[in-house]
XYZ file of C-alpha atoms in Angstrom:
668
model
C 18.446 -5.614 19.726
C 19.429 -6.919 16.303
C 21.515 -4.784 14.466
C 20.395 -2.993 10.989
C 22.909 -0.773 9.195
C 21.156 2.225 7.404
C 22.386 4.865 5.306
C 20.652 7.914 6.390
C 18.774 8.589 9.673
C 14.874 7.982 9.145
C 13.051 11.574 8.441
C 10.203 11.163 11.156
C 8.288 14.404 10.026
C 8.136 12.906 6.250
C 4.618 11.983 5.449
C 3.988 8.628 4.244
C 0.457 9.056 4.261
C -1.558 10.061 0.936
C -4.690 8.366 0.196
C -7.127 5.878 1.719
C -9.913 4.070 -0.253
C -11.782 0.737 -0.708
C -8.975 -1.955 0.788
C -5.917 0.261 -0.289
C -3.786 2.807 1.150
C -1.757 4.723 -0.945
C 1.478 5.655 0.476
C 4.596 7.878 -0.698
C 8.173 6.748 -0.034
C 11.236 8.807 0.469
C 14.487 8.777 -1.408
C 17.387 9.225 1.061
C 20.457 10.184 -0.337
C 19.320 11.303 -3.668
C 21.572 14.660 -3.087
C 24.582 12.169 -2.864
C 24.733 11.415 -6.489
C 26.694 13.369 -9.089
C 24.947 15.112 -11.939
C 25.798 12.310 -14.354
C 24.004 10.126 -11.859
C 21.159 11.940 -11.247
C 20.595 12.797 -15.336
C 20.799 9.278 -15.671
C 18.003 8.340 -13.033
C 16.120 10.848 -14.615
C 16.322 9.292 -18.124
C 15.447 5.969 -16.714
C 12.724 7.420 -14.855
C 11.605 8.633 -18.096
C 11.886 5.382 -19.954
C 9.990 3.812 -16.989
C 7.011 5.836 -17.268
C 6.722 5.948 -20.869
C 5.501 1.932 -20.470
C 2.537 2.733 -18.298
C 0.121 1.898 -21.080
C 1.599 -1.424 -21.678
C 0.984 -2.560 -18.658
C -2.696 -1.353 -18.811
C -3.511 -2.893 -22.102
C -1.980 -6.290 -21.195
C -4.326 -6.193 -18.259
C -7.379 -5.940 -20.485
C -8.165 -4.878 -23.827
C -10.796 -2.388 -22.804
C -8.918 -0.310 -20.226
C -6.968 2.027 -21.941
C -10.255 3.154 -23.519
C -12.210 2.987 -19.793
C -9.272 5.138 -18.192
C -9.781 7.875 -20.689
C -13.287 8.244 -20.580
C -13.526 7.743 -16.401
C -10.729 10.694 -16.361
C -12.510 12.805 -18.752
C -15.779 12.315 -16.648
C -13.704 13.125 -13.609
C -12.036 16.237 -14.755
C -14.935 17.619 -16.468
C -17.667 16.742 -13.803
C -19.496 20.125 -12.789
C -22.071 18.478 -10.381
C -22.017 17.854 -6.776
C -18.704 16.629 -6.128
C -20.231 15.476 -2.516
C -22.812 13.420 -4.036
C -23.154 9.776 -3.479
C -22.665 8.763 -6.974
C -19.883 10.902 -7.651
C -18.093 10.242 -4.281
C -18.775 6.167 -5.678
C -17.582 6.986 -9.067
C -14.012 8.701 -7.527
C -13.568 5.572 -5.611
C -13.817 3.382 -8.439
C -11.445 5.540 -10.681
C -8.870 5.460 -7.786
C -9.330 1.620 -7.912
C -8.846 1.241 -11.748
C -5.587 3.604 -11.354
C -4.361 1.275 -8.455
C -5.045 -1.967 -10.507
C -3.746 -0.477 -13.996
C -7.086 -1.464 -15.106
C -10.500 -2.610 -14.045
C -9.312 -5.780 -12.157
C -7.929 -5.743 -8.565
C -4.124 -5.719 -8.312
C -4.256 -8.714 -6.233
C -7.314 -11.046 -6.104
C -7.748 -9.920 -10.095
C -11.135 -9.946 -9.653
C -13.191 -7.093 -11.230
C -13.988 -3.971 -9.199
C -17.677 -3.604 -8.746
C -19.150 0.007 -9.095
C -20.915 1.654 -6.553
C -22.331 4.385 -8.772
C -25.325 4.030 -11.115
C -25.298 2.938 -14.469
C -27.637 5.705 -15.203
C -24.986 8.066 -13.889
C -22.302 6.723 -16.056
C -24.545 7.105 -18.861
C -25.510 10.737 -18.265
C -22.332 12.131 -17.690
C -21.146 10.370 -20.903
C -23.618 11.490 -22.655
C -22.789 14.931 -21.557
C -19.318 14.506 -23.150
C -19.047 15.547 -27.268
C -18.162 13.259 -29.498
C -15.023 14.919 -30.396
C -13.648 14.263 -26.538
C -14.773 10.646 -26.136
C -12.069 7.889 -26.791
C -13.384 6.243 -29.563
C -11.628 3.627 -31.137
C -10.893 4.147 -35.016
C -14.234 3.785 -36.981
C -16.012 3.421 -33.804
C -19.244 5.459 -32.748
C -20.288 6.650 -29.230
C -23.368 4.106 -29.411
C -20.900 1.082 -30.344
C -18.494 2.318 -27.609
C -21.402 2.206 -24.742
C -22.587 -1.414 -25.897
C -19.203 -2.463 -25.269
C -18.005 -0.602 -22.159
C -20.934 -0.630 -20.192
C -21.292 -4.325 -19.723
C -17.703 -4.669 -19.020
C -17.813 -2.207 -16.169
C -21.485 -3.489 -14.776
C -21.857 -6.579 -15.666
C -20.253 -9.133 -12.856
C -20.150 -11.874 -15.231
C -18.454 -10.041 -18.162
C -14.393 -10.457 -18.007
C -15.248 -11.285 -14.245
C -11.413 -12.296 -13.521
C -8.268 -11.010 -14.967
C -6.022 -14.392 -14.264
C -7.844 -17.165 -13.473
C -5.697 -20.433 -12.215
C -8.262 -23.119 -11.519
C -6.663 -25.751 -12.737
C -10.145 -27.687 -13.412
C -10.795 -25.192 -16.143
C -9.407 -23.602 -19.202
C -7.296 -21.062 -17.596
C -6.740 -19.025 -20.838
C -10.299 -18.973 -21.817
C -11.599 -17.754 -18.482
C -9.124 -15.262 -17.985
C -9.947 -11.674 -19.048
C -6.120 -10.886 -19.390
C -5.335 -9.516 -22.642
C -2.171 -11.919 -23.421
C -4.224 -14.083 -25.567
C -6.646 -13.483 -28.619
C -10.369 -14.060 -28.969
C -10.807 -18.050 -29.144
C -7.748 -19.413 -28.042
C -7.380 -22.137 -25.940
C -4.928 -23.390 -23.075
C -4.362 -26.678 -24.824
C -3.578 -24.726 -28.203
C -1.281 -22.556 -26.515
C 0.426 -25.186 -24.680
C 0.762 -27.393 -28.044
C 1.786 -24.109 -29.968
C 4.987 -23.333 -27.530
C 5.652 -27.027 -27.043
C 6.229 -27.860 -30.237
C 8.857 -25.007 -30.459
C 10.864 -26.553 -27.559
C 13.701 -28.669 -27.823
C 14.035 -30.732 -24.811
C 17.846 -31.133 -25.659
C 18.254 -27.270 -25.657
C 20.308 -26.323 -22.501
C 20.001 -22.519 -22.912
C 16.127 -22.347 -23.946
C 14.714 -18.665 -24.349
C 11.722 -17.599 -22.363
C 9.063 -18.866 -25.008
C 5.961 -16.384 -25.117
C 7.649 -13.858 -22.869
C 7.004 -10.915 -25.065
C 4.182 -11.959 -27.246
C 0.145 -11.871 -27.770
C -0.680 -15.051 -28.898
C -3.867 -14.734 -31.211
C -5.362 -16.800 -34.042
C -5.739 -16.515 -37.652
C -7.542 -18.418 -39.875
C -7.822 -21.401 -37.192
C -4.111 -21.456 -36.641
C -2.111 -19.643 -33.504
C 0.658 -17.057 -34.156
C 2.733 -14.642 -31.882
C 2.011 -11.101 -32.161
C 5.618 -9.780 -30.568
C 6.189 -6.699 -28.665
C 8.978 -4.670 -30.417
C 9.274 -1.483 -31.884
C 7.371 -2.037 -35.301
C 4.922 -4.772 -33.544
C 2.636 -4.543 -30.640
C 3.030 -1.332 -28.263
C 5.291 -0.028 -30.697
C 4.870 3.706 -29.864
C 5.315 3.248 -26.256
C 8.545 1.000 -26.967
C 10.085 3.879 -29.319
C 9.615 6.258 -26.330
C 11.134 3.629 -24.161
C 13.975 3.542 -26.664
C 14.579 7.158 -26.849
C 15.091 7.554 -23.165
C 17.310 4.503 -22.875
C 19.275 6.031 -25.150
C 19.487 9.413 -23.618
C 20.540 7.020 -20.345
C 23.225 5.385 -22.286
C 24.678 8.581 -22.723
C 25.518 9.239 -19.149
C 26.230 5.417 -18.327
C 28.515 5.144 -15.302
C 30.830 2.624 -17.198
C 31.056 0.665 -20.281
C 29.248 -2.594 -18.928
C 26.410 -0.544 -18.221
C 26.371 1.243 -21.526
C 26.942 -2.349 -22.982
C 23.847 -3.697 -21.733
C 21.650 -0.845 -22.157
C 22.545 -1.064 -25.936
C 21.720 -4.721 -25.906
C 18.198 -3.683 -24.473
C 17.402 -1.234 -27.116
C 18.482 -3.814 -29.609
C 15.712 -6.276 -27.924
C 13.019 -3.601 -27.985
C 14.130 -2.922 -31.625
C 13.607 -6.713 -32.809
C 11.818 -8.469 -30.378
C 14.171 -11.434 -30.237
C 14.565 -13.343 -27.107
C 18.099 -14.113 -27.702
C 19.213 -10.581 -27.401
C 16.869 -10.571 -24.138
C 19.142 -13.604 -22.817
C 22.265 -11.665 -24.029
C 21.293 -8.385 -22.223
C 20.274 -10.506 -19.169
C 23.660 -11.873 -18.990
C 25.491 -8.576 -19.553
C 23.177 -7.184 -17.036
C 23.370 -9.572 -14.268
C 27.138 -9.446 -14.507
C 27.568 -5.910 -13.754
C 27.822 -5.441 -10.275
C 30.032 -2.348 -10.293
C 27.497 0.442 -11.279
C 25.991 2.277 -8.813
C 22.952 3.277 -10.510
C 20.565 0.276 -11.619
C 17.410 -0.737 -13.613
C 14.654 -2.824 -14.644
C 12.695 -2.185 -17.808
C 11.165 -4.847 -19.533
C 8.771 -7.653 -19.878
C 9.751 -9.489 -16.474
C 7.425 -11.202 -14.334
C 4.452 -13.541 -15.593
C 2.297 -13.718 -12.416
C -0.051 -11.909 -14.750
C -0.389 -14.884 -17.410
C -2.492 -17.671 -16.334
C 0.064 -20.023 -17.835
C 2.802 -18.471 -16.384
C 4.821 -17.469 -19.592
C 4.561 -14.034 -20.722
C 6.012 -11.085 -18.986
C 3.981 -8.124 -17.465
C 5.782 -4.900 -18.530
C 7.472 -3.272 -15.368
C 10.589 -1.303 -14.622
C 12.408 -0.323 -11.164
C 14.980 2.385 -10.966
C 17.105 2.582 -8.231
C 20.959 3.043 -6.595
C 22.839 1.402 -4.132
C 22.499 1.557 -0.309
C 26.135 0.982 0.168
C 26.060 0.687 4.014
C 23.234 -1.765 4.340
C 24.400 -3.456 1.286
C 27.074 -4.872 3.380
C 24.528 -7.241 4.943
C 23.432 -8.655 1.528
C 27.214 -9.004 0.417
C 28.123 -11.005 3.398
C 25.054 -13.526 2.332
C 25.844 -13.890 -1.265
C 29.613 -14.168 -0.886
C 28.552 -17.198 1.240
C 26.394 -18.464 -1.139
C 27.636 -21.866 -1.812
C 28.044 -22.543 1.778
C 24.377 -22.247 2.000
C 23.479 -24.257 -0.879
C 25.934 -27.127 -0.122
C 23.957 -27.349 3.206
C 20.398 -27.080 1.959
C 18.029 -29.930 3.196
C 17.266 -31.158 -0.105
C 18.577 -34.112 -2.019
C 22.100 -33.312 -3.526
C 21.037 -34.639 -6.776
C 18.781 -30.971 -6.717
C 21.551 -28.708 -5.531
C 24.000 -26.523 -7.383
C 27.441 -27.974 -7.803
C 28.713 -24.551 -8.068
C 26.662 -21.605 -7.210
C 27.036 -18.706 -9.991
C 27.555 -14.996 -9.564
C 25.084 -14.378 -6.986
C 25.108 -10.513 -6.537
C 23.104 -9.113 -3.845
C 22.680 -5.389 -2.587
C 20.266 -3.267 -1.084
C 18.786 -0.105 -2.967
C 16.933 2.813 -2.567
C 14.057 2.723 -5.171
C 14.145 5.838 -7.034
C 10.752 5.072 -9.403
C 8.175 2.549 -9.702
C 6.717 1.846 -13.150
C 4.357 -0.272 -14.902
C 3.586 -3.894 -13.047
C 5.585 -2.308 -10.340
C 3.294 0.738 -9.612
C 1.601 1.559 -7.612
C 1.804 -1.861 -5.586
C 5.474 -3.077 -5.252
C 7.684 -5.994 -4.436
C 10.613 -5.214 -1.428
C 13.034 -7.870 -3.148
C 13.778 -8.767 -6.379
C 16.027 -11.387 -8.096
C 16.839 -11.566 -11.594
C 16.855 -13.181 -14.406
C 14.295 -15.363 -14.029
C 15.580 -17.817 -16.762
C 17.046 -20.839 -15.093
C 20.030 -21.621 -17.362
C 21.209 -17.922 -16.989
C 21.159 -18.315 -13.372
C 22.930 -21.340 -13.176
C 25.642 -20.597 -15.806
C 25.874 -16.902 -15.227
C 24.390 -16.256 -12.216
C 21.538 -13.589 -10.623
C 21.080 -10.430 -9.379
C 19.029 -9.708 -6.029
C 17.952 -6.795 -4.442
C 16.016 -5.610 -1.346
C 14.365 -2.322 -1.696
C 14.789 -0.601 1.736
C 13.403 2.747 1.477
C 9.897 1.017 0.456
C 10.361 -1.561 3.525
C 11.059 1.383 5.473
C 7.857 3.334 4.276
C 5.814 0.383 5.173
C 7.151 -0.011 8.364
C 6.836 3.815 9.272
C 3.288 3.978 8.191
C 2.361 0.798 10.413
C 3.393 2.457 13.409
C 1.013 2.101 16.266
C -1.898 0.500 14.355
C -3.022 -1.750 16.823
C -2.135 -5.129 15.054
C 0.109 -6.672 17.246
C -2.147 -6.217 20.296
C -4.858 -7.973 18.353
C -3.552 -10.660 16.560
C -0.207 -11.567 18.448
C -0.872 -14.057 21.093
C 1.100 -12.658 24.383
C 3.301 -9.832 25.352
C 6.570 -11.940 25.381
C 5.748 -12.596 21.421
C 4.824 -9.137 20.958
C 8.016 -8.294 22.369
C 10.194 -10.535 20.396
C 8.546 -9.029 17.357
C 8.913 -5.254 18.321
C 12.898 -6.522 18.942
C 13.509 -8.310 15.934
C 10.578 -8.671 13.237
C 12.404 -5.701 11.253
C 15.698 -7.255 10.975
C 14.486 -10.709 10.284
C 11.978 -9.771 8.055
C 14.766 -8.083 5.925
C 16.844 -10.685 6.206
C 13.869 -13.333 5.135
C 13.823 -11.198 1.898
C 17.415 -10.791 1.423
C 17.341 -14.853 1.779
C 14.369 -15.207 -0.441
C 16.090 -13.094 -3.279
C 19.543 -13.408 -2.789
C 19.937 -17.442 -2.520
C 16.289 -18.742 -2.407
C 15.320 -18.167 -6.113
C 19.075 -19.012 -6.968
C 19.297 -21.891 -5.470
C 18.771 -25.357 -6.730
C 18.682 -26.998 -10.334
C 16.560 -28.788 -12.669
C 17.355 -32.097 -13.767
C 18.773 -32.303 -17.727
C 15.629 -32.453 -19.848
C 13.006 -30.929 -17.493
C 11.023 -28.182 -19.101
C 11.157 -25.230 -17.093
C 7.615 -24.637 -17.521
C 6.508 -28.281 -16.479
C 4.580 -26.994 -13.461
C 2.564 -25.106 -15.593
C -0.206 -22.882 -13.756
C 1.499 -23.935 -10.328
C 5.063 -22.644 -11.369
C 5.089 -19.344 -9.909
C 3.306 -20.392 -6.484
C 5.523 -23.196 -6.105
C 8.656 -21.153 -6.942
C 7.848 -18.459 -4.429
C 7.172 -21.316 -2.113
C 10.676 -22.857 -2.601
C 12.415 -19.356 -2.148
C 10.252 -18.679 0.985
C 11.201 -22.133 2.850
C 14.940 -21.487 1.747
C 14.885 -18.240 3.739
C 12.859 -19.552 6.580
C 15.383 -22.161 6.950
C 18.476 -20.305 7.068
C 16.938 -17.351 8.756
C 17.368 -19.338 11.678
C 20.875 -20.703 11.050
C 23.609 -19.980 13.617
C 25.886 -18.606 10.183
C 24.204 -15.331 10.454
C 25.126 -14.631 13.933
C 28.774 -15.910 12.913
C 28.713 -13.456 10.061
C 27.563 -10.760 12.518
C 24.444 -9.940 10.639
C 22.091 -11.017 14.057
C 23.471 -10.529 17.487
C 20.822 -13.006 19.210
C 20.253 -16.965 18.499
C 16.778 -16.295 19.250
C 15.730 -13.524 16.596
C 14.619 -15.737 13.812
C 11.584 -16.783 16.055
C 10.150 -13.271 15.518
C 9.973 -14.181 11.687
C 8.844 -17.552 12.268
C 5.855 -16.431 13.932
C 5.092 -13.719 11.905
C 5.158 -15.859 8.855
C 2.986 -18.376 10.453
C 0.439 -16.032 11.517
C 0.127 -14.631 8.401
C -0.147 -18.013 6.429
C -2.878 -19.165 8.723
C -4.812 -16.240 9.349
C -4.322 -12.289 8.701
C -3.788 -12.693 5.043
C -7.195 -13.677 4.845
C -8.003 -9.924 5.311
C -7.096 -9.828 1.501
C -10.101 -12.425 0.594
C -13.842 -11.423 -0.218
C -16.073 -14.024 1.538
C -16.948 -16.862 -0.091
C -13.718 -16.615 -2.255
C -10.687 -19.020 -2.523
C -6.831 -18.172 -2.573
C -5.852 -17.101 -6.072
C -2.907 -15.025 -5.945
C 0.604 -17.048 -6.242
C 2.344 -15.347 -3.167
C -0.612 -16.086 -0.804
C -1.288 -19.403 -1.978
C 2.553 -20.223 -1.407
C 2.161 -18.748 2.438
C -0.647 -20.663 2.970
C 0.620 -23.978 1.701
C 3.914 -23.596 3.879
C 1.756 -22.460 7.419
C -0.862 -25.568 6.664
C 1.782 -27.954 5.685
C 3.422 -27.442 8.808
C 0.370 -26.882 10.957
C -0.854 -30.720 9.788
C 2.625 -32.295 9.685
C 3.799 -30.762 13.190
C 0.853 -32.417 14.953
C 2.419 -34.186 18.063
C 5.909 -33.916 16.822
C 6.902 -31.058 19.331
C 8.368 -31.019 22.434
C 6.408 -33.351 25.062
C 4.488 -34.479 22.304
C 2.789 -31.109 21.967
C 2.060 -29.815 18.468
C 4.849 -27.657 16.828
C 2.323 -24.850 15.968
C -1.540 -25.019 17.009
C -4.776 -22.524 16.584
C -5.678 -21.777 20.193
C -8.606 -19.868 21.689
C -8.635 -17.012 24.034
C -11.459 -15.197 25.369
C -13.118 -16.272 21.894
C -10.754 -14.988 19.552
C -8.027 -17.486 17.664
C -4.442 -17.158 17.810
C -1.295 -18.849 16.456
C 0.810 -20.841 19.260
C 4.117 -21.846 18.670
C 5.341 -24.664 20.868
C 8.385 -25.755 19.246
C 10.602 -23.206 16.962
C 13.459 -25.831 16.317
C 10.952 -28.467 14.998
C 9.402 -25.830 12.960
C 12.821 -25.225 11.092
C 13.075 -29.023 10.721
C 9.542 -29.035 9.126
C 10.503 -26.071 6.767
C 13.421 -27.954 5.447
C 11.381 -31.324 4.908
C 8.843 -28.966 2.956
C 11.723 -26.889 1.025
C 13.292 -30.771 0.140
C 10.005 -32.019 -1.434
C 9.059 -28.252 -3.094
C 12.680 -28.581 -4.626
C 12.108 -32.467 -5.824
C 8.972 -31.219 -7.689
C 10.808 -28.484 -9.450
C 13.872 -30.416 -10.144
C 12.011 -33.225 -11.702
C 9.160 -31.452 -13.418
C 6.577 -33.474 -10.951
C 3.233 -31.800 -11.919
C 1.052 -33.909 -10.177
C 2.889 -33.548 -6.938
C 2.971 -30.085 -7.222
C -0.672 -29.757 -8.115
C -1.592 -31.971 -5.031
C 0.059 -29.998 -2.805
C -1.417 -26.793 -3.694
C -4.693 -28.140 -4.020
C -4.580 -29.793 -0.651
C -2.885 -26.613 1.390
C -3.346 -23.360 -0.502
C -6.550 -22.655 -1.922
C -9.393 -23.153 0.526
C -10.033 -20.973 3.074
C -11.741 -21.639 6.381
C -14.906 -19.921 6.285
C -15.460 -19.461 9.691
C -12.116 -18.715 10.666
C -12.066 -16.323 7.265
C -15.240 -14.327 9.153
C -13.369 -13.963 12.432
C -10.193 -12.382 10.819
C -12.381 -9.958 8.726
C -14.398 -8.983 11.746
C -11.049 -8.356 13.833
C -9.465 -6.547 11.151
C -12.821 -4.171 10.451
C -12.147 -2.984 14.189
C -8.636 -1.842 13.684
C -9.394 -0.098 10.035
C -6.276 -1.340 8.508
C -6.099 -1.387 4.660
C -5.454 -4.906 3.563
C -3.481 -3.672 0.428
C -0.843 -0.682 0.197
C 1.158 0.615 -2.779
C 2.903 4.202 -3.488
C 2.972 7.340 -5.442
C 6.494 8.137 -6.973
C 8.592 11.177 -6.141
C 8.702 14.011 -8.724
C 12.167 14.494 -10.642
C 12.597 18.273 -12.312
C 15.492 18.930 -14.142
C 17.037 22.561 -13.651
C 18.279 24.000 -17.040
C 21.090 27.046 -17.718
C 20.548 29.650 -19.954
C 22.214 27.317 -22.651
C 19.687 24.985 -22.146
C 21.992 22.148 -20.230
C 20.760 20.449 -17.334
C 22.318 21.754 -14.158
C 20.446 19.719 -11.478
C 17.809 17.430 -10.864
C 15.655 18.260 -8.218
C 13.435 15.961 -6.215
C 10.113 16.850 -4.649
C 6.909 15.231 -2.985
C 4.255 17.445 -4.254
C 1.297 15.657 -5.678
C -1.678 14.159 -3.918
C -2.799 10.482 -5.870
C -5.351 11.910 -8.243
C -2.790 14.876 -9.331
C -0.119 12.306 -9.730
C -2.387 9.639 -11.686
C -3.869 12.398 -14.256
C -0.397 13.826 -14.731
C 0.706 10.351 -15.470
C -2.199 10.266 -18.205
C -1.465 13.306 -19.774
C 2.308 12.947 -19.908
C 2.923 9.314 -20.376
C 0.417 7.960 -22.474
C 1.887 6.891 -25.923
C -0.615 4.203 -27.007
C -3.289 6.873 -26.435
C -2.400 10.011 -28.222
């Protein structure tokens, strides 16, 4: 078996399971080694966790302009309901509320389709009617009737605000997306022209235009409404600043204090040049044990891939497991120099790729309840090139997923035979972790744009193609003998576990996340299907003995993935990586669009139905997310903090209601 360093023994008695509804399971994650932290470090984690949770309202409002009012109204009904809580209507109402909590709004966190209430409109209207006007979350100057005229169709009419993020390039993706990143009447062409006029192709250090702004139309002209202390989201940002300032007072070192100061300056002004300065300082701090992300970061929630959704992670270093990522990152130039892409698109010198394994302590904003298992930041291409990047793997989150999945029957149902199941049992955990390490540490940090190429040239496909590029880099190198030389793997066949799982997921099992009749919209899912389908098609008759490299076969009436030539599959991954890197480096929108349209979007309805039927017998939820631990300060008689105690006391509704009660600066 492969070797995997872990910093703590897994507590098998820990209860990872919290709740289950619709297509979602809610888990909790453990925070091992919290007690090893000093009091100063615990204070910093606590202050940063407060700053993280104070931004919750921001992501809700970014996701849809009615989300905050709907959340308040639904929670008022839920907490004040005096009827039969076992009735069909109430059970359906509770399910809907849990979905809305999980999606940070009325749209699914992954598909971005609007949730469909299963309770009656009459039930909803009767419950609202029972609430006194003084307790309704009315907007200033709004009447009860006016509120209901807006919210009833938003909740119940499938055609109103149907999709939060529309990435169908045949339509105006701005006008047809329900996200609250653009004002009424703003079109895709107008936004592209608006930001296109700001950009200087000769600027070698461009800011990420639109990252922290809502674009609105005023007197027929577009303008930005910036997110900052005296602008949009000011009350929430004021609270974030307060707690960041508290964290700065217990910073571990001067470098950490400097980038927290710069982040506060950015929040005060909204100046993106300050955000770049913060990002550089943050990326260059590799000494601190405590670390965090807080801000407008990933742009998957924007149909044009520009505006950042607000998110936060708070974490501390997993020292033992970080040995693995440090070995990888210290050899970044070796991997870059041998990448199967055109040398014109490689970096001559990979700058400052720092990598570590972390223990997540708080997830917030767009990273909560659903979260990534790896992060590589900053996103700015020029900062990556000139100053490097910081990559992290969230091992305790991955561990929670793994522990909660034991014995669910997935392998027995979908993996083709016993030898392949044993391969996955022996090596999938470590190779999955390595895929994340390589994707985040090296994949996103690899390659370069040619001079003059706009980093937004791939438009609505930018996110999908970037994720495909990083995945392919990881897939190519997880099979490289260099990992054995570094002592990270101990078996040259181990990579096959990750290859099999990736093809199975991309060709089949991720379809469990798609509603019947729908195409694939989400960027990561498009990326995985693009890769898997491209390899399936381009590997025909090219494997050993003239066989297909990989094929879909039938056994006892069921479809399985069968891999016939793993080394040839690695070669195909390298070929596709070379082409996608060329597309990104040259800003070739047409070629990128062609790849996405041919391989990434459409779903085989017959195979889709089969996958859904087989999953239904296993009762495995397609999506999982988390609730956070609770951190409670302990005080002495003088009011000084003497300790921070971690606990896991809450169920899902308890945590969500507490967050709404204690961390809602935009609705108070």
